[in-house]
Structures are given as C-alpha cells and as structure tokens.
mmCIF file of C-alpha atoms (C1' of nucleotides) in Angstrom:
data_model
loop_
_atom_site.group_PDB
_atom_site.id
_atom_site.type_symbol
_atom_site.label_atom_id
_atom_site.label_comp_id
_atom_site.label_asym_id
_atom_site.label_seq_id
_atom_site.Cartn_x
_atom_site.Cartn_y
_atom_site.Cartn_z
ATOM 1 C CA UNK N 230 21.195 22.192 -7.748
ATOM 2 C CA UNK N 231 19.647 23.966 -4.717
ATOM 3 C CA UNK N 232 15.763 23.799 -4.725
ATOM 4 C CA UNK N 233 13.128 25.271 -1.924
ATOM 5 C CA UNK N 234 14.246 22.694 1.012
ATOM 6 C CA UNK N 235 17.847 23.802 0.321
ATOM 7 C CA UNK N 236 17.534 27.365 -0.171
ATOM 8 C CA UNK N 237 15.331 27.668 2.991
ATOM 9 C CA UNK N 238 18.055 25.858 4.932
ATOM 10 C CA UNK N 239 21.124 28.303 3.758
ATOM 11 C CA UNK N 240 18.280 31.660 4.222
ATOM 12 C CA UNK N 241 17.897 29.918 8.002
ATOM 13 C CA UNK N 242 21.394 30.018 8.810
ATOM 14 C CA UNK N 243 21.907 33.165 7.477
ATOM 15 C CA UNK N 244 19.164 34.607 9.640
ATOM 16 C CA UNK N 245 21.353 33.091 12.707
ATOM 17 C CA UNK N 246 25.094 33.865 11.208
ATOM 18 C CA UNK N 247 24.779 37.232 9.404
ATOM 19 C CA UNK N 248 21.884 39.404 10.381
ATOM 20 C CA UNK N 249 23.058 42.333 12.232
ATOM 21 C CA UNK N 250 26.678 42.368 10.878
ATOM 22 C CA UNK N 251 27.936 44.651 8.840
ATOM 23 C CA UNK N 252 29.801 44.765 5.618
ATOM 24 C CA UNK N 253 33.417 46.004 5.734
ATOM 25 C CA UNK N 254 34.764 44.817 2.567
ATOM 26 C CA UNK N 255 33.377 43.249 -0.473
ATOM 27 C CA UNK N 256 35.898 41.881 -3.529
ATOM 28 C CA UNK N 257 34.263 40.426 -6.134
ATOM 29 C CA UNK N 258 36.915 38.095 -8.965
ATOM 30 C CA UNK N 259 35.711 38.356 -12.484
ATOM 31 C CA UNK N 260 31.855 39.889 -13.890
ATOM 32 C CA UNK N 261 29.821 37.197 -14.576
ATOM 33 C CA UNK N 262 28.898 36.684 -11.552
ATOM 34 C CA UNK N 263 27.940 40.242 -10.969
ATOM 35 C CA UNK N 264 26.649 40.244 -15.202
ATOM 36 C CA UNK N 265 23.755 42.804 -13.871
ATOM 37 C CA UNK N 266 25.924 45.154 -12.683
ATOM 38 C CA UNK N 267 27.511 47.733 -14.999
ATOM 39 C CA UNK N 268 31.204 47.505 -13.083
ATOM 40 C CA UNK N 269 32.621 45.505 -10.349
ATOM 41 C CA UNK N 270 32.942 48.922 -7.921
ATOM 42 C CA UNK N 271 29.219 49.926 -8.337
ATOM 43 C CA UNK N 272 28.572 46.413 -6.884
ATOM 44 C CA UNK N 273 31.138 46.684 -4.061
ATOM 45 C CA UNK N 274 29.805 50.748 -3.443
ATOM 46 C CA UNK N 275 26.639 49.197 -2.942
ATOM 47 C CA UNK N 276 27.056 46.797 -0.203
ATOM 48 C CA UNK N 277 30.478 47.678 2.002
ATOM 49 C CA UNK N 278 29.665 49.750 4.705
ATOM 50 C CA UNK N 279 25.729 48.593 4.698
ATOM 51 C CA UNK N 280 24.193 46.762 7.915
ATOM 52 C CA UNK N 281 22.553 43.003 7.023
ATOM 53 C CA UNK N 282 19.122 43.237 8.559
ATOM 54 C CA UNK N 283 17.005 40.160 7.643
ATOM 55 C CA UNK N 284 17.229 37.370 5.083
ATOM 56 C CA UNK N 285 14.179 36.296 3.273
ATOM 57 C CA UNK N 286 13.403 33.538 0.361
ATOM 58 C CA UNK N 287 11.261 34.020 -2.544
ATOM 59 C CA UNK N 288 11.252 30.609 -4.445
ATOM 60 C CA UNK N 289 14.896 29.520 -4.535
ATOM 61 C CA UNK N 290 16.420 33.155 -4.413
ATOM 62 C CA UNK N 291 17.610 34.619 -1.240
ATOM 63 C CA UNK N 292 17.253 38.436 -0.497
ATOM 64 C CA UNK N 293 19.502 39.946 1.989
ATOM 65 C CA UNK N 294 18.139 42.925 3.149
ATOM 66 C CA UNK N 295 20.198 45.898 4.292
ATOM 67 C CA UNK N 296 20.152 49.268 5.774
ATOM 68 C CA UNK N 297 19.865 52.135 3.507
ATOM 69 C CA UNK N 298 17.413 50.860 1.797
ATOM 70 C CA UNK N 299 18.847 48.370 -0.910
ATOM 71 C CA UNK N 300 18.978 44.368 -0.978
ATOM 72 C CA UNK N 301 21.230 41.692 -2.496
ATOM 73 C CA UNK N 302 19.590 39.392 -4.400
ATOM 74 C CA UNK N 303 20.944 35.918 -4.451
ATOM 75 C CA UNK N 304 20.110 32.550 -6.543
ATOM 76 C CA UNK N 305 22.358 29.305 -6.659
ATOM 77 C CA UNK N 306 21.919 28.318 -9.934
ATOM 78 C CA UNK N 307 23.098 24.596 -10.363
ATOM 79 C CA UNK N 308 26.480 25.206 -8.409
ATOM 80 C CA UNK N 309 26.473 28.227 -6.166
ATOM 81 C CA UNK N 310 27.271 27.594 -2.689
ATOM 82 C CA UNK N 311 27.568 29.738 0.265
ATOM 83 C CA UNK N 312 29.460 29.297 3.133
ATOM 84 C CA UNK N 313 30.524 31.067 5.994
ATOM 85 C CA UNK N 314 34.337 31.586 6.570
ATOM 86 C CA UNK N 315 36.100 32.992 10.034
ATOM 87 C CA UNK N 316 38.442 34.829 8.293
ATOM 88 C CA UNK N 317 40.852 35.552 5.359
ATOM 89 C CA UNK N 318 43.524 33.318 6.083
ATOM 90 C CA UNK N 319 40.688 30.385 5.141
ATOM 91 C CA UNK N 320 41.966 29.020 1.958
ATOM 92 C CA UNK N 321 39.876 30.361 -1.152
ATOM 93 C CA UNK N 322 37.853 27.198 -2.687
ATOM 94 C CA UNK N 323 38.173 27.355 -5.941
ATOM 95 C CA UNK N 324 35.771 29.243 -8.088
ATOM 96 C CA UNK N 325 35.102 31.592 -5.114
ATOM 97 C CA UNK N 326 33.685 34.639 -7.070
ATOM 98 C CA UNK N 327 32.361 36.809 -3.760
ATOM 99 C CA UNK N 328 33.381 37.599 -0.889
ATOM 100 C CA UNK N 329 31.967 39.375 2.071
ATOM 101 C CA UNK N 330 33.999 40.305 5.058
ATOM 102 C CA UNK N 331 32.286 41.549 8.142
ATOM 103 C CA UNK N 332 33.682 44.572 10.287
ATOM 104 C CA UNK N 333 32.737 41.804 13.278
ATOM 105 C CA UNK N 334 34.907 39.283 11.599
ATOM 106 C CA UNK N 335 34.111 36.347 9.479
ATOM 107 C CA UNK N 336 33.475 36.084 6.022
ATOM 108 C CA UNK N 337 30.667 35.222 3.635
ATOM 109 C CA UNK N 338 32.181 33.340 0.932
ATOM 110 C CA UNK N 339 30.134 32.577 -2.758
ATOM 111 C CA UNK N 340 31.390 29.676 -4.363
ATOM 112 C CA UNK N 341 30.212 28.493 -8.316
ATOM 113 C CA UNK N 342 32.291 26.595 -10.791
ATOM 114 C CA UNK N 343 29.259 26.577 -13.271
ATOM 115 C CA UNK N 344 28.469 30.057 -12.835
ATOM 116 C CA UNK N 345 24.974 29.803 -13.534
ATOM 117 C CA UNK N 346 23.475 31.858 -10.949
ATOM 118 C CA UNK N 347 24.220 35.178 -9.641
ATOM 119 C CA UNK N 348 24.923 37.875 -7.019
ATOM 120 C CA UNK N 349 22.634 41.915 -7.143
ATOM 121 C CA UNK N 350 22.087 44.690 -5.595
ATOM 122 C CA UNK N 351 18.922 46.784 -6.248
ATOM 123 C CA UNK N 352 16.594 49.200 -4.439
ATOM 124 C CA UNK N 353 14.432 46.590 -1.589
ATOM 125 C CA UNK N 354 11.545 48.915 -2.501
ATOM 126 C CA UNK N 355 9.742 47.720 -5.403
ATOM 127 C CA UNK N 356 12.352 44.554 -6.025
ATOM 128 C CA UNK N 357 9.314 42.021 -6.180
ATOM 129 C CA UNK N 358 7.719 43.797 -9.316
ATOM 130 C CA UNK N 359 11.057 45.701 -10.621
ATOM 131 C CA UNK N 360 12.930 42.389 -10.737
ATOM 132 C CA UNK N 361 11.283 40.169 -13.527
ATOM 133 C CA UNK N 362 12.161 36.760 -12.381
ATOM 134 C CA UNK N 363 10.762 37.709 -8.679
ATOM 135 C CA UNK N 364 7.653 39.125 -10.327
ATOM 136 C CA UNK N 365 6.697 36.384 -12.080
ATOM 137 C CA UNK N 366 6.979 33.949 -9.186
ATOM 138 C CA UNK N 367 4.142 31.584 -8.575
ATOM 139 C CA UNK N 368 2.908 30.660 -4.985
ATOM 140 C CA UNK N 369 5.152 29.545 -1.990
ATOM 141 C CA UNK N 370 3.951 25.967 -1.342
ATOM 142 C CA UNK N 371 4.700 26.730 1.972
ATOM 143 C CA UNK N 372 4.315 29.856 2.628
ATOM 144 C CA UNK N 373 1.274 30.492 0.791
ATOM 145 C CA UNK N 374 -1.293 28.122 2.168
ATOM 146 C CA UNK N 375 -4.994 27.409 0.168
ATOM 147 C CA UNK N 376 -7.709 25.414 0.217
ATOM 148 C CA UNK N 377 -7.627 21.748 -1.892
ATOM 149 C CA UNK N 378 -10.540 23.448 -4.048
ATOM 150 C CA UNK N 379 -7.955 26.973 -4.357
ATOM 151 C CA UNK N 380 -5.006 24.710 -5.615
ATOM 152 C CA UNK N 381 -7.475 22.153 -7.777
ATOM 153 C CA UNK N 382 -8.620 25.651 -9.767
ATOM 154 C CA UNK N 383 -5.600 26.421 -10.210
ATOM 155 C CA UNK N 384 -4.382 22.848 -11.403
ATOM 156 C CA UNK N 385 -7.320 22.866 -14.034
ATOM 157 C CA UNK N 386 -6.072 26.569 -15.044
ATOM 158 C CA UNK N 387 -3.576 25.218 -16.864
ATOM 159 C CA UNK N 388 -3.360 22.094 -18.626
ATOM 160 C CA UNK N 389 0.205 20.892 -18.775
ATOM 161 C CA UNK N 390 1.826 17.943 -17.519
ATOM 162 C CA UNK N 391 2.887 17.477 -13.627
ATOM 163 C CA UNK N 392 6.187 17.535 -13.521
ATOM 164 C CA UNK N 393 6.821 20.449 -15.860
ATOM 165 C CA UNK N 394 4.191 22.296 -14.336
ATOM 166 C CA UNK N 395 5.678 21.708 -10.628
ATOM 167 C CA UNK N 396 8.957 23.047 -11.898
ATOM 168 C CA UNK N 397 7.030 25.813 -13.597
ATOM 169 C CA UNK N 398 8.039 28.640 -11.239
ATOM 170 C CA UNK N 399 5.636 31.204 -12.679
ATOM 171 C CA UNK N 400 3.194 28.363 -11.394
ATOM 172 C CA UNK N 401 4.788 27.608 -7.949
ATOM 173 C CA UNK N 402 7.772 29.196 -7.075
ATOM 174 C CA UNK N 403 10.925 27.004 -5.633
ATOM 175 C CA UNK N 404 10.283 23.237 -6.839
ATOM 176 C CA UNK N 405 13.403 22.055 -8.969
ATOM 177 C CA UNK N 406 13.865 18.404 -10.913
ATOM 178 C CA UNK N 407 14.527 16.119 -7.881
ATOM 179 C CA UNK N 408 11.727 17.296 -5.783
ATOM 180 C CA UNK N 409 9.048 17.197 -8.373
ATOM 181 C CA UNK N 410 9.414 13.742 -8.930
ATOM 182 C CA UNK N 411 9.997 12.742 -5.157
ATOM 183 C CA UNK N 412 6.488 14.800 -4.998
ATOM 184 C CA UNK N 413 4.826 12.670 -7.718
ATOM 185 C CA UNK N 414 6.147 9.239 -6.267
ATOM 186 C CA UNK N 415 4.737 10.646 -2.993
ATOM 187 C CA UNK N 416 1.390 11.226 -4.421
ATOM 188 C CA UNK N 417 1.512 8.030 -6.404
ATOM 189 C CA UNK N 418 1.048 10.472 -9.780
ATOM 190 C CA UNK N 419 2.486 9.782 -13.141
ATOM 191 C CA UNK N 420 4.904 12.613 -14.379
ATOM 192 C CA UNK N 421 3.115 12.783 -17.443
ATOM 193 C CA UNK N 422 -0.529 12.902 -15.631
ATOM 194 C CA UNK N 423 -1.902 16.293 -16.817
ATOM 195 C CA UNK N 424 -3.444 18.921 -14.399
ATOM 196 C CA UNK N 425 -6.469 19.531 -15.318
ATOM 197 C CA UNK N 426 -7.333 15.117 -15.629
ATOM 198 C CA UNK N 427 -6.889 14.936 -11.508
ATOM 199 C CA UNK N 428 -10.016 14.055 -9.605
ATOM 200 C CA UNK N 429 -10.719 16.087 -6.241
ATOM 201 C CA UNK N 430 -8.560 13.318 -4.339
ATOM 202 C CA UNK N 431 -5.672 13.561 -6.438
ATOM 203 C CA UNK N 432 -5.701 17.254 -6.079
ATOM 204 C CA UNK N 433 -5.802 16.852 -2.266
ATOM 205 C CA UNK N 434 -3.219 13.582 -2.711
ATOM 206 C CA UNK N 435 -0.686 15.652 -4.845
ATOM 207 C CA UNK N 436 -1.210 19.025 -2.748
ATOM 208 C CA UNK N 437 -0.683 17.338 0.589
ATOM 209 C CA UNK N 438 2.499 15.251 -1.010
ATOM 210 C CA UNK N 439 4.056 18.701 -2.123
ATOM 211 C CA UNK N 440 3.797 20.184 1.823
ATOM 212 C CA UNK N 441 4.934 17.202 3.523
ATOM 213 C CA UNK N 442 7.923 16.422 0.778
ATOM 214 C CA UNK N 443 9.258 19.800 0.738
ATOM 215 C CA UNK N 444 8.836 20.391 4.864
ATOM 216 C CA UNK N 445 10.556 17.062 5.813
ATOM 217 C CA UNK N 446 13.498 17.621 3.172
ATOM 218 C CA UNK N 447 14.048 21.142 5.069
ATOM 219 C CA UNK N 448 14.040 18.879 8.448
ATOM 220 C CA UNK N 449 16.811 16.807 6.960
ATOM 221 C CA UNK N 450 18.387 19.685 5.750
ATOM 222 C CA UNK N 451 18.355 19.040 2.376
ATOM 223 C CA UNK N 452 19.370 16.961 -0.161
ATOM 224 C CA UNK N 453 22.899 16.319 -1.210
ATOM 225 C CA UNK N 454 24.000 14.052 -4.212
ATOM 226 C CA UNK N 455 26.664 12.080 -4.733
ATOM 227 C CA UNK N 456 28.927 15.262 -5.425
ATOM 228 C CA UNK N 457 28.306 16.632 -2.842
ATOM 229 C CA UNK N 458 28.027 19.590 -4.069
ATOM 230 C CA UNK N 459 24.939 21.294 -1.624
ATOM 231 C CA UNK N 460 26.240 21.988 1.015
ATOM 232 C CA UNK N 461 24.755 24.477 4.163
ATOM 233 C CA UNK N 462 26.188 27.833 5.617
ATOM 234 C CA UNK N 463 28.664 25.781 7.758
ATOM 235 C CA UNK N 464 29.643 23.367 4.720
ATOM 236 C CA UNK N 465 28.060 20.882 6.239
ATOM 237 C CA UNK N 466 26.137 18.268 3.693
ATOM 238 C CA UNK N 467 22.175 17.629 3.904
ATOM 239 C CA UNK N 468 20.497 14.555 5.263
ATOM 240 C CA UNK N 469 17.085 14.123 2.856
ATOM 241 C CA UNK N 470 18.912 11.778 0.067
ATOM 242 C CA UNK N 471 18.846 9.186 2.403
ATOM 243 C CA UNK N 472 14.890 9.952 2.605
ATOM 244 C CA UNK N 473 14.904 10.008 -1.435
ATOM 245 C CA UNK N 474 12.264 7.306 -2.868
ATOM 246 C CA UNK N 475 12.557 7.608 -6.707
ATOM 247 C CA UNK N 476 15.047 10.414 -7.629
ATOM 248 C CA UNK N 477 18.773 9.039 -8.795
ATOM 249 C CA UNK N 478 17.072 5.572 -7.898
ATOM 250 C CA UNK N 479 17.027 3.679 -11.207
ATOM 251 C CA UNK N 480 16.858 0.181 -11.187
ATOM 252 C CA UNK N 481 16.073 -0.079 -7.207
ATOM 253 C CA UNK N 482 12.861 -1.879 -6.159
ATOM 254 C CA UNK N 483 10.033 1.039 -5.211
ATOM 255 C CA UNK N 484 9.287 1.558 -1.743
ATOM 256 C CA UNK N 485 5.715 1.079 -1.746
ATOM 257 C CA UNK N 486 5.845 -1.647 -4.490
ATOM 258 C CA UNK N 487 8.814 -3.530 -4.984
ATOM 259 C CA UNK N 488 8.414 -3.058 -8.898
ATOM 260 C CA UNK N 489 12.164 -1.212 -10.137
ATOM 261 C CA UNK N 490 12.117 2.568 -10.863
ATOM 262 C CA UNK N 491 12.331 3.620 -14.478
ATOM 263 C CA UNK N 492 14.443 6.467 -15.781
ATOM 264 C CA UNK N 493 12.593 8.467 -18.568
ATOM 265 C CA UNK N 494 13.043 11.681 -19.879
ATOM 266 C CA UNK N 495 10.263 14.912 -18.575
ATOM 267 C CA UNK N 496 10.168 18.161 -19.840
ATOM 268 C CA UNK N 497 13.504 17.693 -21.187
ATOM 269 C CA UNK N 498 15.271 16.414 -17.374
ATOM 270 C CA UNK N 499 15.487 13.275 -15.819
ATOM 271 C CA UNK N 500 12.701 11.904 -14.296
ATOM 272 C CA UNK N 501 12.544 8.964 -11.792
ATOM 273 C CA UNK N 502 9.115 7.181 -10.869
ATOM 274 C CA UNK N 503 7.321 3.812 -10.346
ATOM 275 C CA UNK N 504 5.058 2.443 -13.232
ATOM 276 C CA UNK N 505 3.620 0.448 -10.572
ATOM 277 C CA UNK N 506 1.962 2.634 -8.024
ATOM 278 C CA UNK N 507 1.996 6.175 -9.925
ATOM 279 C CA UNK N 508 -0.674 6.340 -11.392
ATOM 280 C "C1'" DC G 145 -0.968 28.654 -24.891
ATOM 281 C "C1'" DG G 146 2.411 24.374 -24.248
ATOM 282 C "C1'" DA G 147 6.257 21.522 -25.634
ATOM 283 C "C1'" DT G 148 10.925 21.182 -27.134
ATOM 284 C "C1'" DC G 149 15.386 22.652 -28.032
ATOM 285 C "C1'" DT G 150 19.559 25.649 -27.191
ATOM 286 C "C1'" DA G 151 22.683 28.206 -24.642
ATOM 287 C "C1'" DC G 152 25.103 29.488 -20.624
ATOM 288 C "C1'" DC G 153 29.562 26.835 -17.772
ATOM 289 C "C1'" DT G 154 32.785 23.361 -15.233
ATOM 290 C "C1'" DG G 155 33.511 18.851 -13.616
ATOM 291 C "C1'" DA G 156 32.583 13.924 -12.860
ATOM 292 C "C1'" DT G 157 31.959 9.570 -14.950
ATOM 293 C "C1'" DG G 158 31.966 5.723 -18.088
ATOM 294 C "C1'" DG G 159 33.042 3.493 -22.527
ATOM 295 C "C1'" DC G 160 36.630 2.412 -25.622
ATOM 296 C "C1'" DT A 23 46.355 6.597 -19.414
ATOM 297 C "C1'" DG A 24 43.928 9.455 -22.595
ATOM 298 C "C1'" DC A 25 40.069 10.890 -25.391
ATOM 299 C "C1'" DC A 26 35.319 11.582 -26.190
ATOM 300 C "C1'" DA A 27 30.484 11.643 -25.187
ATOM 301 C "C1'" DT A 28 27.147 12.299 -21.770
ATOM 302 C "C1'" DC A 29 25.265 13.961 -17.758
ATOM 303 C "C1'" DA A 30 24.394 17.250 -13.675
ATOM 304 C "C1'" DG A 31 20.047 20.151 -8.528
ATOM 305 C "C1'" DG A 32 18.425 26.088 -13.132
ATOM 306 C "C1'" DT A 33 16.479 29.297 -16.260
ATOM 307 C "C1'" DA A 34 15.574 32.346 -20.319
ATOM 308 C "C1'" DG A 35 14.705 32.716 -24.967
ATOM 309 C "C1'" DA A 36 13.774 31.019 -29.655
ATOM 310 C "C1'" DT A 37 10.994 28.143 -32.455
ATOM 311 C "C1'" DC A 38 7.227 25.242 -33.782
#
DNA sequence: CGATCTACCTGATGGC
DNA sequence: TGCCATCAGGTAGATC
C-alpha cells in the first residue's frame, strides 16, 4: 500500500514524535513479523533500553536509527501501519504485531493484517550494502537530483516498459502501482511506452512529472483509498486521492481530455490511463 | 536481459 | 444470508 509520498510522511512524523525517546519495552505477538530474526527475545534484546536518534527513508523502508550502534529497519508492505499510541490502556487494533513503549510514555504501535512487510534490527554500519533489498535500491527521485540528459541515459540503459520500469526499485527506489500511473497520466506517456523510444522532451516531460507527482502527494499527505487503510503516525488519513487523475478512476472522463479512463492490466497490476492524451 | 507467473496473507466486495 | 471468485498500495524467486 504505502509508496514514497506515504512513507516520507510516516518517516516525518516520526522525526517529530519519536526521536530522542527511548525504548523501555518492546513485545512483539507471533514471528512473522520479526521472520529475520532467529527468536522473538534477540529482537526485543536489541532494541529495549536503546535511544531513537534519527529516522531516515531509503525507497519505501524506514530506518530508525539508535544509540549503540544498531538500526530497525522498517517496510509496510501492502498493510503495515504505524501509529503512535499514548499509552497501554489504548485498545490493541487488531493485527497489532509490535509494540514499542517509551520510558517517556507513549507507544509505537505496528499494525498488519496481511503481514507482508516486516520489522529488523541489524548493525547501522554497513546496513545499505549488508541488507540486500537496501543495496540494490535505485535512485531517490527526490533525493537524488540529475540532469534531464543523466536520467534520459539512464532511461535508454534499459529498455523495458514505463510503468514496470518506474516500479522497478533496483531502477528508482520508492515508486509503487498507483503513483506510476498518476506519473504517466502526468506526463501524458503510455504505460506500455518503452524507455529507451522517448525523445529528449519526453525524458524531461516524464522526469519533471515524477518530481512534481511524488512532492505534491507528500504535501497532501498521501494517498488513502477507499479502505482506508494508509493512514499517518497520528491515524489520521491522507489528502492526495482527491488529487488522483487516473488511478482507481475507471470509467471517469480524463482531466485533460474528457475521453473515459481505461483499466488494463501492466506488468501484471492494474493500470489506469487515458488513450486520449498518453501518448 | 525482460516479461510473466506464483507465493506470501487477510479482508472487502460483488455476483449468484 | 451464504458461498465463491476476484481484487488490493509490495516484493522475491522461478521459469521461459
């Protein structure tokens, strides 16, 4: 579920909520959760008594760095949610598999009824090239600014189709299913274009498209579907899927066009876009 | 190398 | 009201 805008708006609370507090008690309900740790209590030995002392976001996992040295690696999967409790007498959601109460009081709860992502703790010192999925991480489309020439090379690198190659985190790290094609519409590109057929102006059409998408979805907060599920720190949902153009919009008339957006089927997801004006 | 499928899970939804 | 199929924001691994 969570994707860059969303993940960058629960690692901004954090930075506000937890940083500086310190863990009392951890107590973790089942292992999958935890599936890279060898027991529940070498999970829990590894972050009660430790000091939170930044948060940072590589693609759509969150790092929580702590004193002594280790950090806890965090991704959302589909489902994950976390959100901030004041104290134990909060009712446990259900499906809460983590969580984290602070010797300051309050509680960091992790909430994930599909289970799909995951909670670790590993040495901070080597974690980008020790932990595989971080290592292989493309560029921050944010973060990691470049030239229109810097990102065409690297468009005509590879020669796959848009929107699997947007989602393509070894190619850029943190763009999920609804963003890519909220990207595409936005640089009035067909899914199914491939990279290495875009002239210089697509290139600087599609490259501008992924900045401005992905920064105003992290001014709205992010995006939250009809479930509801994403929701921030504070359980609060996102604003941006009032801002959506093309994704969960079959059937409505395109923004630009009028002509009705067309469900098809990408790189084996859903993909939303306007036969009209992506061309 | 890329494209496609499967598996991992629970829950919501729609057709019958 | 129930039952079944399908779908869901992610990702890794197998296969072609």
């Amino acid at each position: 579920m969570p994707e860059l805008p969303e993940v960058e708006t629960i690692r901004r609370d954090l930075d506000r909520e937890v940083v500086g507090k310190r863990i009392k008690q951890v107590e973790a309900t089942g292992t999958r959760t935890i599936r890279r740790h060898k027991s529940k209590k070498d999970f829990v030995a590894k972050l009660e008594g430790r000091k939170i002392t930044g948060i940072v976001r590589r693609g759509k996992n969150l790092l929580i760095k702590l004193d002594g040295g280790d950090v806890l690696v965090i991704h959302l999967g589909m489902s994950g949610q976390l959100l901030r409790a004041k104290g134990p007498k909060e009712p446990l959601a259900k499906h809460t598999h983590v969580v984290i109460t602070f010797t300051q009081g309050g509680q960091l709860r992790y909430i994930d009824p599909r289970t799909f992502g995951e909670l670790f703790v590993t040495a901070l010192d080597g974690v980008e090239a020790a932990v595989p999925e971080l290592a292989h991480l493309g560029f921050d489309p944010l973060d990691d600014v470049m030239s229109w020439n810097a990102f065409g090379a690297r468009l005509t690198a590879r020669k796959a189709k848009l929107k699997a190659l947007l989602m393509d985190q070894k190619f850029i790290a943190g763009i999920g299913n609804m963003y890519a094609d909220e990207i595409l519409w936005a640089a009035g590109l067909r899914p199914d274009r491939t990279s290495e057929s875009l002239s210089s102006q697509e290139v600087r059409r599609l490259y501008r498209a992924m900045v401005e998408t992905l920064q105003d979805a992290i001014k709205h907060r992010g995006s939250s579907l009809a479930d509801e599920q994403y929701r921030d720190l504070f359980g609060e949902v996102g604003g941006y899927q009032g801002e959506h153009k093309v994704y969960d919009m079959e059937g409505k008339p395109c923004r630009r066009c009028r002509t009705p957006i067309v469900r098809t089927k990408a790189a084996g997801r859903s993909t939303f876009f306007c036969q009209q004006c992506q061309v």
